[in-house]
PDB file of C-alpha atoms and ligand atoms in Angstrom:
ATOM      1  CA  UNK A   1     -90.438  51.258  63.857  1.00 90.00           C
ATOM      2  CA  UNK A   2     -93.256  53.236  64.746  1.00 93.00           C
ATOM      3  CA  UNK A   3     -96.034  50.589  66.437  1.00 96.00           C
ATOM      4  CA  UNK A   4     -99.402  51.708  65.759  1.00 97.00           C
ATOM      5  CA  UNK A   5    -103.141  50.253  67.212  1.00 98.00           C
ATOM      6  CA  UNK A   6    -105.744  50.623  64.998  1.00 98.00           C
ATOM      7  CA  UNK A   7    -109.776  51.952  66.269  1.00 98.00           C
ATOM      8  CA  UNK A   8    -111.863  50.634  63.361  1.00 97.00           C
ATOM      9  CA  UNK A   9    -111.147  48.425  61.167  1.00 97.00           C
ATOM     10  CA  UNK A  10    -113.224  49.421  57.765  1.00 94.00           C
ATOM     11  CA  UNK A  11    -112.181  51.162  54.685  1.00 91.00           C
ATOM     12  CA  UNK A  12    -109.167  53.432  55.906  1.00 92.00           C
ATOM     13  CA  UNK A  13    -108.350  50.888  58.822  1.00 94.00           C
ATOM     14  CA  UNK A  14    -107.429  48.464  55.160  1.00 93.00           C
ATOM     15  CA  UNK A  15    -106.183  51.315  53.517  1.00 91.00           C
ATOM     16  CA  UNK A  16    -103.542  52.263  56.302  1.00 93.00           C
ATOM     17  CA  UNK A  17    -102.886  48.507  56.788  1.00 94.00           C
ATOM     18  CA  UNK A  18    -102.299  47.757  53.541  1.00 91.00           C
ATOM     19  CA  UNK A  19     -99.582  50.972  53.076  1.00 91.00           C
ATOM     20  CA  UNK A  20     -97.484  50.260  56.298  1.00 90.00           C
ATOM     21  CA  UNK A  21     -93.957  51.222  55.032  1.00 87.00           C
ATOM     22  CA  UNK A  22     -91.986  52.715  58.175  1.00 87.00           C
ATOM     23  CA  UNK A  23     -94.690  51.821  60.717  1.00 92.00           C
ATOM     24  CA  UNK A  24     -95.932  48.360  61.682  1.00 95.00           C
ATOM     25  CA  UNK A  25    -100.246  47.598  62.724  1.00 97.00           C
ATOM     26  CA  UNK A  26     -99.523  45.697  65.839  1.00 98.00           C
ATOM     27  CA  UNK A  27    -102.898  45.814  67.356  1.00 98.00           C
ATOM     28  CA  UNK A  28    -106.503  46.283  65.994  1.00 98.00           C
ATOM     29  CA  UNK A  29    -109.953  46.840  67.444  1.00 98.00           C
ATOM     30  CA  UNK A  30    -112.979  46.764  66.417  1.00 98.00           C
ATOM     31  CA  UNK A  31    -116.755  46.884  67.644  1.00 98.00           C
ATOM     32  CA  UNK A  32    -117.531  44.059  64.881  1.00 98.00           C
ATOM     33  CA  UNK A  33    -114.469  41.535  66.227  1.00 97.00           C
ATOM     34  CA  UNK A  34    -114.250  39.666  62.810  1.00 98.00           C
ATOM     35  CA  UNK A  35    -113.413  42.953  61.493  1.00 98.00           C
ATOM     36  CA  UNK A  36    -110.565  43.112  63.398  1.00 98.00           C
ATOM     37  CA  UNK A  37    -109.627  39.576  62.874  1.00 98.00           C
ATOM     38  CA  UNK A  38    -109.608  39.273  59.578  1.00 97.00           C
ATOM     39  CA  UNK A  39    -107.524  42.664  59.195  1.00 97.00           C
ATOM     40  CA  UNK A  40    -105.342  41.162  61.786  1.00 97.00           C
ATOM     41  CA  UNK A  41    -104.152  38.144  59.587  1.00 96.00           C
ATOM     42  CA  UNK A  42    -103.511  40.260  56.892  1.00 94.00           C
ATOM     43  CA  UNK A  43    -101.175  42.516  58.829  1.00 94.00           C
ATOM     44  CA  UNK A  44     -99.767  40.236  61.819  1.00 94.00           C
ATOM     45  CA  UNK A  45    -101.080  42.377  64.552  1.00 97.00           C
ATOM     46  CA  UNK A  46    -103.409  41.349  67.132  1.00 98.00           C
ATOM     47  CA  UNK A  47    -106.761  42.193  67.272  1.00 98.00           C
ATOM     48  CA  UNK A  48    -108.732  42.472  70.747  1.00 98.00           C
ATOM     49  CA  UNK A  49    -112.267  41.727  71.900  1.00 97.00           C
ATOM     50  CA  UNK A  50    -111.804  44.437  74.445  1.00 97.00           C
ATOM     51  CA  UNK A  51    -111.094  48.233  73.857  1.00 98.00           C
ATOM     52  CA  UNK A  52    -109.975  47.965  77.608  1.00 98.00           C
ATOM     53  CA  UNK A  53    -107.309  45.384  76.380  1.00 98.00           C
ATOM     54  CA  UNK A  54    -106.394  47.078  73.212  1.00 98.00           C
ATOM     55  CA  UNK A  55    -105.787  50.400  74.837  1.00 98.00           C
ATOM     56  CA  UNK A  56    -103.159  48.519  76.886  1.00 98.00           C
ATOM     57  CA  UNK A  57    -101.621  47.131  73.983  1.00 98.00           C
ATOM     58  CA  UNK A  58     -97.615  47.860  73.326  1.00 98.00           C
ATOM     59  CA  UNK A  59     -97.901  50.212  70.341  1.00 98.00           C
ATOM     60  CA  UNK A  60     -96.824  54.261  70.321  1.00 96.00           C
ATOM     61  CA  UNK A  61    -100.192  55.461  68.771  1.00 97.00           C
ATOM     62  CA  UNK A  62    -102.924  54.902  68.220  1.00 98.00           C
ATOM     63  CA  UNK A  63    -105.259  55.883  64.775  1.00 97.00           C
ATOM     64  CA  UNK A  64    -109.030  56.152  64.982  1.00 97.00           C
ATOM     65  CA  UNK A  65    -110.372  55.060  61.916  1.00 95.00           C
ATOM     66  CA  UNK A  66    -114.062  54.448  63.037  1.00 96.00           C
ATOM     67  CA  UNK A  67    -116.636  56.996  64.056  1.00 92.00           C
ATOM     68  CA  UNK A  68    -117.654  60.429  65.583  1.00 91.00           C
ATOM     69  CA  UNK A  69    -119.092  58.445  68.329  1.00 94.00           C
ATOM     70  CA  UNK A  70    -115.918  56.425  68.769  1.00 97.00           C
ATOM     71  CA  UNK A  71    -114.038  59.317  69.154  1.00 97.00           C
ATOM     72  CA  UNK A  72    -116.581  60.502  72.004  1.00 96.00           C
ATOM     73  CA  UNK A  73    -116.118  57.004  74.112  1.00 97.00           C
ATOM     74  CA  UNK A  74    -112.310  56.603  73.522  1.00 98.00           C
ATOM     75  CA  UNK A  75    -110.197  59.490  72.716  1.00 98.00           C
ATOM     76  CA  UNK A  76    -109.686  60.583  76.180  1.00 98.00           C
ATOM     77  CA  UNK A  77    -109.181  56.553  77.169  1.00 98.00           C
ATOM     78  CA  UNK A  78    -106.426  55.927  74.679  1.00 98.00           C
ATOM     79  CA  UNK A  79    -104.642  59.389  75.664  1.00 98.00           C
ATOM     80  CA  UNK A  80    -104.967  58.505  79.374  1.00 98.00           C
ATOM     81  CA  UNK A  81    -102.840  55.074  78.619  1.00 98.00           C
ATOM     82  CA  UNK A  82    -100.457  56.721  77.276  1.00 98.00           C
ATOM     83  CA  UNK A  83    -100.648  56.602  73.417  1.00 98.00           C
ATOM     84  CA  UNK A  84    -100.474  59.519  70.788  1.00 98.00           C
ATOM     85  CA  UNK A  85    -104.079  59.470  69.459  1.00 98.00           C
ATOM     86  CA  UNK A  86    -104.443  60.136  65.774  1.00 97.00           C
ATOM     87  CA  UNK A  87    -108.451  61.608  64.774  1.00 96.00           C
ATOM     88  CA  UNK A  88    -109.881  60.359  61.226  1.00 94.00           C
ATOM     89  CA  UNK A  89    -113.497  61.165  62.449  1.00 92.00           C
ATOM     90  CA  UNK A  90    -112.556  64.686  62.524  1.00 92.00           C
ATOM     91  CA  UNK A  91    -116.637  66.306  63.322  1.00 89.00           C
ATOM     92  CA  UNK A  92    -116.119  64.715  66.580  1.00 91.00           C
ATOM     93  CA  UNK A  93    -113.726  67.558  67.129  1.00 92.00           C
ATOM     94  CA  UNK A  94    -117.033  70.246  66.395  1.00 89.00           C
ATOM     95  CA  UNK A  95    -117.943  69.861  70.178  1.00 90.00           C
ATOM     96  CA  UNK A  96    -116.006  72.874  71.877  1.00 92.00           C
ATOM     97  CA  UNK A  97    -116.336  71.371  75.314  1.00 96.00           C
ATOM     98  CA  UNK A  98    -115.295  67.869  74.040  1.00 96.00           C
ATOM     99  CA  UNK A  99    -112.168  69.329  72.337  1.00 96.00           C
ATOM    100  CA  UNK A 100    -110.886  70.582  75.308  1.00 97.00           C
ATOM    101  CA  UNK A 101    -111.557  67.775  77.146  1.00 98.00           C
ATOM    102  CA  UNK A 102    -109.370  65.602  74.972  1.00 98.00           C
ATOM    103  CA  UNK A 103    -106.330  68.806  75.159  1.00 98.00           C
ATOM    104  CA  UNK A 104    -106.704  68.725  78.685  1.00 98.00           C
ATOM    105  CA  UNK A 105    -105.994  64.443  78.741  1.00 98.00           C
ATOM    106  CA  UNK A 106    -103.130  65.291  76.356  1.00 98.00           C
ATOM    107  CA  UNK A 107    -101.737  67.780  78.219  1.00 98.00           C
ATOM    108  CA  UNK A 108    -102.172  65.980  81.725  1.00 98.00           C
ATOM    109  CA  UNK A 109    -100.244  62.469  80.059  1.00 98.00           C
ATOM    110  CA  UNK A 110     -98.244  64.422  77.709  1.00 98.00           C
ATOM    111  CA  UNK A 111     -99.564  63.079  74.544  1.00 98.00           C
ATOM    112  CA  UNK A 112    -100.473  64.206  71.289  1.00 97.00           C
ATOM    113  CA  UNK A 113    -103.827  64.219  68.798  1.00 98.00           C
ATOM    114  CA  UNK A 114    -103.117  64.314  65.100  1.00 97.00           C
ATOM    115  CA  UNK A 115    -105.485  65.876  62.679  1.00 96.00           C
ATOM    116  CA  UNK A 116    -104.895  65.152  59.129  1.00 95.00           C
ATOM    117  CA  UNK A 117    -105.299  67.345  56.327  1.00 95.00           C
ATOM    118  CA  UNK A 118    -107.403  65.056  54.916  1.00 94.00           C
ATOM    119  CA  UNK A 119    -109.392  65.795  51.588  1.00 94.00           C
ATOM    120  CA  UNK A 120    -107.209  69.887  51.371  1.00 96.00           C
ATOM    121  CA  UNK A 121    -104.751  71.659  50.876  1.00 96.00           C
ATOM    122  CA  UNK A 122    -103.609  74.910  52.808  1.00 94.00           C
ATOM    123  CA  UNK A 123    -104.054  73.823  56.469  1.00 94.00           C
ATOM    124  CA  UNK A 124    -100.884  74.629  57.081  1.00 93.00           C
ATOM    125  CA  UNK A 125    -100.817  78.070  56.605  1.00 93.00           C
ATOM    126  CA  UNK A 126    -104.321  78.808  57.619  1.00 94.00           C
ATOM    127  CA  UNK A 127    -102.770  78.470  61.297  1.00 93.00           C
ATOM    128  CA  UNK A 128    -101.377  81.964  61.300  1.00 90.00           C
ATOM    129  CA  UNK A 129    -104.765  82.898  61.374  1.00 85.00           C
ATOM    130  CA  UNK A 130    -104.396  82.020  65.065  1.00 87.00           C
ATOM    131  CA  UNK A 131    -101.828  85.142  65.246  1.00 89.00           C
ATOM    132  CA  UNK A 132    -102.621  87.561  62.487  1.00 86.00           C
ATOM    133  CA  UNK A 133    -106.001  87.474  62.219  1.00 86.00           C
ATOM    134  CA  UNK A 134    -108.304  86.241  59.675  1.00 92.00           C
ATOM    135  CA  UNK A 135    -111.556  88.028  58.654  1.00 94.00           C
ATOM    136  CA  UNK A 136    -112.938  85.319  56.654  1.00 94.00           C
ATOM    137  CA  UNK A 137    -112.883  81.638  55.736  1.00 96.00           C
ATOM    138  CA  UNK A 138    -115.357  80.553  53.401  1.00 96.00           C
ATOM    139  CA  UNK A 139    -115.148  76.645  52.132  1.00 96.00           C
ATOM    140  CA  UNK A 140    -117.265  76.093  49.168  1.00 97.00           C
ATOM    141  CA  UNK A 141    -117.657  72.483  48.366  1.00 95.00           C
ATOM    142  CA  UNK A 142    -119.262  71.265  45.447  1.00 95.00           C
ATOM    143  CA  UNK A 143    -120.389  67.719  44.398  1.00 93.00           C
ATOM    144  CA  UNK A 144    -122.562  65.434  41.801  1.00 92.00           C
ATOM    145  CA  UNK A 145    -125.848  65.311  43.246  1.00 92.00           C
ATOM    146  CA  UNK A 146    -125.788  61.398  43.858  1.00 90.00           C
ATOM    147  CA  UNK A 147    -123.220  61.492  46.150  1.00 87.00           C
ATOM    148  CA  UNK A 148    -125.956  64.238  47.811  1.00 88.00           C
ATOM    149  CA  UNK A 149    -128.507  62.166  47.277  1.00 87.00           C
ATOM    150  CA  UNK A 150    -130.578  64.920  45.618  1.00 89.00           C
ATOM    151  CA  UNK A 151    -132.594  65.151  42.754  1.00 91.00           C
ATOM    152  CA  UNK A 152    -131.084  68.198  41.043  1.00 91.00           C
ATOM    153  CA  UNK A 153    -130.480  69.228  37.093  1.00 92.00           C
ATOM    154  CA  UNK A 154    -128.264  71.906  37.502  1.00 95.00           C
ATOM    155  CA  UNK A 155    -126.058  74.014  39.527  1.00 97.00           C
ATOM    156  CA  UNK A 156    -127.990  74.257  42.593  1.00 96.00           C
ATOM    157  CA  UNK A 157    -126.538  75.484  46.569  1.00 96.00           C
ATOM    158  CA  UNK A 158    -128.042  73.434  48.425  1.00 94.00           C
ATOM    159  CA  UNK A 159    -126.672  75.208  52.155  1.00 93.00           C
ATOM    160  CA  UNK A 160    -125.061  78.284  53.207  1.00 95.00           C
ATOM    161  CA  UNK A 161    -124.101  79.252  56.339  1.00 93.00           C
ATOM    162  CA  UNK A 162    -122.188  77.764  59.356  1.00 88.00           C
ATOM    163  CA  UNK A 163    -120.849  74.524  59.646  1.00 81.00           C
ATOM    164  CA  UNK A 164    -122.364  72.991  62.439  1.00 76.00           C
ATOM    165  CA  UNK A 165    -125.494  73.779  60.784  1.00 81.00           C
ATOM    166  CA  UNK A 166    -123.950  72.360  57.714  1.00 81.00           C
ATOM    167  CA  UNK A 167    -123.359  69.622  59.434  1.00 74.00           C
ATOM    168  CA  UNK A 168    -126.760  68.546  60.806  1.00 74.00           C
ATOM    169  CA  UNK A 169    -127.707  68.366  56.915  1.00 80.00           C
ATOM    170  CA  UNK A 170    -125.171  66.549  55.513  1.00 81.00           C
ATOM    171  CA  UNK A 171    -123.059  64.944  58.174  1.00 75.00           C
ATOM    172  CA  UNK A 172    -121.067  63.498  55.440  1.00 74.00           C
ATOM    173  CA  UNK A 173    -119.268  67.250  55.008  1.00 73.00           C
ATOM    174  CA  UNK A 174    -118.160  67.719  58.703  1.00 81.00           C
ATOM    175  CA  UNK A 175    -114.598  66.426  58.318  1.00 88.00           C
ATOM    176  CA  UNK A 176    -113.128  69.154  55.851  1.00 92.00           C
ATOM    177  CA  UNK A 177    -114.851  72.076  57.450  1.00 92.00           C
ATOM    178  CA  UNK A 178    -113.897  71.049  60.918  1.00 92.00           C
ATOM    179  CA  UNK A 179    -110.331  70.433  59.862  1.00 94.00           C
ATOM    180  CA  UNK A 180    -110.383  73.924  58.487  1.00 95.00           C
ATOM    181  CA  UNK A 181    -111.810  75.605  61.439  1.00 93.00           C
ATOM    182  CA  UNK A 182    -109.601  74.614  63.933  1.00 94.00           C
ATOM    183  CA  UNK A 183    -106.547  75.150  61.920  1.00 95.00           C
ATOM    184  CA  UNK A 184    -107.815  78.820  61.530  1.00 93.00           C
ATOM    185  CA  UNK A 185    -109.086  79.095  64.718  1.00 92.00           C
ATOM    186  CA  UNK A 186    -112.486  80.010  64.278  1.00 90.00           C
ATOM    187  CA  UNK A 187    -115.586  79.462  62.660  1.00 89.00           C
ATOM    188  CA  UNK A 188    -115.898  78.720  58.840  1.00 93.00           C
ATOM    189  CA  UNK A 189    -118.743  80.088  56.100  1.00 95.00           C
ATOM    190  CA  UNK A 190    -119.392  76.969  54.196  1.00 94.00           C
ATOM    191  CA  UNK A 191    -120.919  76.848  50.640  1.00 95.00           C
ATOM    192  CA  UNK A 192    -122.413  72.769  49.360  1.00 94.00           C
ATOM    193  CA  UNK A 193    -122.824  72.959  45.932  1.00 96.00           C
ATOM    194  CA  UNK A 194    -124.661  70.471  44.174  1.00 95.00           C
ATOM    195  CA  UNK A 195    -123.937  70.144  40.316  1.00 96.00           C
ATOM    196  CA  UNK A 196    -124.645  67.826  37.740  1.00 96.00           C
ATOM    197  CA  UNK A 197    -121.456  68.861  35.418  1.00 96.00           C
ATOM    198  CA  UNK A 198    -118.693  67.736  38.459  1.00 95.00           C
ATOM    199  CA  UNK A 199    -117.033  64.323  38.320  1.00 92.00           C
ATOM    200  CA  UNK A 200    -114.904  65.249  41.010  1.00 94.00           C
ATOM    201  CA  UNK A 201    -115.365  66.224  44.670  1.00 93.00           C
ATOM    202  CA  UNK A 202    -114.478  69.725  44.317  1.00 96.00           C
ATOM    203  CA  UNK A 203    -113.486  72.118  47.440  1.00 96.00           C
ATOM    204  CA  UNK A 204    -112.746  75.931  47.152  1.00 97.00           C
ATOM    205  CA  UNK A 205    -110.954  77.478  50.534  1.00 97.00           C
ATOM    206  CA  UNK A 206    -111.574  81.650  50.195  1.00 97.00           C
ATOM    207  CA  UNK A 207    -109.488  82.767  53.155  1.00 96.00           C
ATOM    208  CA  UNK A 208    -108.715  87.246  53.553  1.00 96.00           C
ATOM    209  CA  UNK A 209    -106.889  88.587  56.644  1.00 94.00           C
ATOM    210  CA  UNK A 210    -103.513  90.923  57.714  1.00 92.00           C
ATOM    211  CA  UNK A 211    -101.752  88.433  55.292  1.00 92.00           C
ATOM    212  CA  UNK A 212    -103.196  89.280  52.446  1.00 94.00           C
ATOM    213  CA  UNK A 213    -105.721  86.604  51.060  1.00 95.00           C
ATOM    214  CA  UNK A 214    -105.690  83.033  49.530  1.00 96.00           C
ATOM    215  CA  UNK A 215    -108.189  80.874  47.355  1.00 97.00           C
ATOM    216  CA  UNK A 216    -107.298  77.290  46.847  1.00 97.00           C
ATOM    217  CA  UNK A 217    -109.047  74.733  44.778  1.00 98.00           C
ATOM    218  CA  UNK A 218    -108.755  71.070  45.209  1.00 98.00           C
ATOM    219  CA  UNK A 219    -110.474  68.571  43.114  1.00 97.00           C
ATOM    220  CA  UNK A 220    -110.493  65.164  44.248  1.00 96.00           C
ATOM    221  CA  UNK A 221    -110.079  61.871  42.806  1.00 95.00           C
ATOM    222  CA  UNK A 222    -111.449  58.827  44.188  1.00 90.00           C
ATOM    223  CA  UNK A 223    -109.119  56.421  45.507  1.00 87.00           C
ATOM    224  CA  UNK A 224    -108.185  53.595  43.648  1.00 86.00           C
ATOM    225  CA  UNK A 225    -108.883  51.129  46.322  1.00 79.00           C
ATOM    226  CA  UNK A 226    -111.370  52.776  48.038  1.00 79.00           C
ATOM    227  CA  UNK A 227    -114.166  54.778  45.906  1.00 81.00           C
ATOM    228  CA  UNK A 228    -115.728  56.008  48.648  1.00 79.00           C
ATOM    229  CA  UNK A 229    -112.394  58.290  50.320  1.00 86.00           C
ATOM    230  CA  UNK A 230    -110.846  60.857  48.059  1.00 91.00           C
ATOM    231  CA  UNK A 231    -107.484  59.480  46.999  1.00 93.00           C
ATOM    232  CA  UNK A 232    -105.613  62.761  49.105  1.00 95.00           C
ATOM    233  CA  UNK A 233    -107.578  62.173  52.112  1.00 93.00           C
ATOM    234  CA  UNK A 234    -106.012  58.778  51.849  1.00 90.00           C
ATOM    235  CA  UNK A 235    -102.109  59.620  51.033  1.00 93.00           C
ATOM    236  CA  UNK A 236    -102.932  62.801  53.897  1.00 94.00           C
ATOM    237  CA  UNK A 237    -103.162  60.118  56.457  1.00 93.00           C
ATOM    238  CA  UNK A 238    -100.603  57.442  55.016  1.00 94.00           C
ATOM    239  CA  UNK A 239     -97.609  60.887  54.925  1.00 94.00           C
ATOM    240  CA  UNK A 240     -99.116  61.816  58.619  1.00 94.00           C
ATOM    241  CA  UNK A 241     -97.995  58.513  59.777  1.00 93.00           C
ATOM    242  CA  UNK A 242     -94.312  58.572  57.850  1.00 91.00           C
ATOM    243  CA  UNK A 243     -93.768  62.310  59.107  1.00 92.00           C
ATOM    244  CA  UNK A 244     -93.949  61.140  62.678  1.00 91.00           C
ATOM    245  CA  UNK A 245     -91.529  58.915  62.057  1.00 85.00           C
ATOM    246  CA  UNK A 246     -89.447  61.882  60.635  1.00 89.00           C
ATOM    247  CA  UNK A 247     -87.064  64.096  62.644  1.00 91.00           C
ATOM    248  CA  UNK A 248     -87.238  66.766  59.535  1.00 94.00           C
ATOM    249  CA  UNK A 249     -90.731  68.797  59.658  1.00 91.00           C
ATOM    250  CA  UNK A 250     -92.025  70.519  56.679  1.00 92.00           C
ATOM    251  CA  UNK A 251     -94.476  72.915  56.367  1.00 90.00           C
ATOM    252  CA  UNK A 252     -95.668  75.916  58.700  1.00 87.00           C
TER     253      UNK A 252
HETATM  254  N1  NAD B 301    -110.244  62.765  57.956  1.00 97.58           N
HETATM  255  C1  NAD B 301    -110.158  62.385  56.704  1.00 97.58           C
HETATM  256  O1  NAD B 301    -109.328  62.990  55.884  1.00 97.58           O
HETATM  257  C2  NAD B 301    -111.479  61.085  56.496  1.00 97.58           C
HETATM  258  C3  NAD B 301    -111.141  60.639  55.387  1.00 97.58           C
HETATM  259  C4  NAD B 301    -112.350  59.046  55.264  1.00 97.58           C
HETATM  260  C5  NAD B 301    -112.796  58.998  56.259  1.00 97.58           C
HETATM  261  N2  NAD B 301    -112.682  59.432  57.482  1.00 97.58           N
HETATM  262  C6  NAD B 301    -113.628  59.268  58.771  1.00 97.58           C
HETATM  263  O2  NAD B 301    -112.928  57.875  59.571  1.00 97.58           O
HETATM  264  C7  NAD B 301    -113.773  57.424  59.733  1.00 97.58           C
HETATM  265  C8  NAD B 301    -113.949  55.718  58.993  1.00 97.58           C
HETATM  266  O3  NAD B 301    -114.237  56.013  57.397  1.00 97.58           O
HETATM  267  P1  NAD B 301    -114.218  54.225  56.772  1.00 97.58           P
HETATM  268  O4  NAD B 301    -114.327  54.498  55.510  1.00 97.58           O
HETATM  269  O5  NAD B 301    -112.997  54.147  57.551  1.00 97.58           O
HETATM  270  O6  NAD B 301    -115.482  53.820  57.547  1.00 97.58           O
HETATM  271  P2  NAD B 301    -115.843  52.418  57.722  1.00 97.58           P
HETATM  272  O7  NAD B 301    -117.634  52.513  57.567  1.00 97.58           O
HETATM  273  O8  NAD B 301    -115.541  51.517  56.267  1.00 97.58           O
HETATM  274  O9  NAD B 301    -115.316  51.741  58.654  1.00 97.58           O
HETATM  275  C9  NAD B 301    -115.535  52.415  60.571  1.00 97.58           C
HETATM  276  C10 NAD B 301    -115.079  50.702  60.867  1.00 97.58           C
HETATM  277  O10 NAD B 301    -115.069  51.149  62.351  1.00 97.58           O
HETATM  278  C11 NAD B 301    -115.899  50.501  63.080  1.00 97.58           C
HETATM  279  N3  NAD B 301    -116.224  51.031  64.139  1.00 97.58           N
HETATM  280  C12 NAD B 301    -117.933  51.943  64.175  1.00 97.58           C
HETATM  281  N4  NAD B 301    -117.754  52.979  65.455  1.00 97.58           N
HETATM  282  C13 NAD B 301    -116.824  51.987  66.430  1.00 97.58           C
HETATM  283  C14 NAD B 301    -116.728  52.398  67.682  1.00 97.58           C
HETATM  284  N5  NAD B 301    -117.429  53.403  68.230  1.00 97.58           N
HETATM  285  N6  NAD B 301    -116.013  51.270  68.325  1.00 97.58           N
HETATM  286  C15 NAD B 301    -115.131  49.874  67.585  1.00 97.58           C
HETATM  287  N7  NAD B 301    -115.198  50.275  66.237  1.00 97.58           N
HETATM  288  C16 NAD B 301    -116.450  51.024  65.416  1.00 97.58           C
HETATM  289  C17 NAD B 301    -116.920  49.685  62.147  1.00 97.58           C
HETATM  290  O11 NAD B 301    -117.589  48.861  63.017  1.00 97.58           O
HETATM  291  C18 NAD B 301    -116.079  49.642  61.324  1.00 97.58           C
HETATM  292  O12 NAD B 301    -115.687  48.788  60.802  1.00 97.58           O
HETATM  293  C19 NAD B 301    -115.226  57.915  59.632  1.00 97.58           C
HETATM  294  O13 NAD B 301    -115.950  58.837  60.491  1.00 97.58           O
HETATM  295  C20 NAD B 301    -114.760  58.584  58.088  1.00 97.58           C
HETATM  296  O14 NAD B 301    -116.017  59.967  58.210  1.00 97.58           O
HETATM  297  C21 NAD B 301    -111.833  60.858  57.585  1.00 97.58           C
END
């Protein structure tokens, strides 16, 4: 059975730990040691107070479920310790120089970095953009104004432009746009809408290229055990961990 180390024991960490099937959570670390200890009690894994001891633990891969800062601080060390890395705080990879350093470390230590599809579908064949060319990728996200902290009364375009610039103003929207950009191998045009009429987070992806064109719309409900996370994003993490142990791979 695959042995997983959890870097970050908050909402996502709990979600992974409470659905640990076909893998076990064997090692846990959090900058707040009480959180790691509490979750270790529930999983039967070992909580570590120091990152150095955690990264040396007997695990096959480490799931980062902490923060952009944690990925930047610890990502290379995880790979250097001979462990694969699952990155949840995908926004950390918007820094091209850091991404390159992570790639170099993964190659040097023959390890892999996995990025879950999160709150959207379609990353699989968006990857053809790296070979066949995609002329245009647009991510249109619509959220209730409350979740953006905006006092808006009608449907309003609150941002239009490059993903990097959107991140400055609305950092919580970074994971989806960076994952799409990495899959397609190119810049994504982002539109962010506030709409009091929606009760779900809606992501629409429009892609046009040599292959033809595609339109994908995902309307996300909150995760039943963690309303802050889309249920699809929660499922996507769990299926990634299951798939790693499965010899048959489906999808590009
Ligand atoms: N890709 C996706 O689909 C997806 C979905 C949901 C959340 N996320 C991302 O996953 C991350 C975790 O989300 P969450 O909801 O569990 O957050 P959370 O705040 O509930 O938990 C984060 C935990 O990590 C710990 N932590 C933060 N920085 C750390 C560091 N440098 N070293 C050690 N521990 C550290 C915190 O103490 C906390 O316990 C966030 O960055 C979030 O954006 C990604």
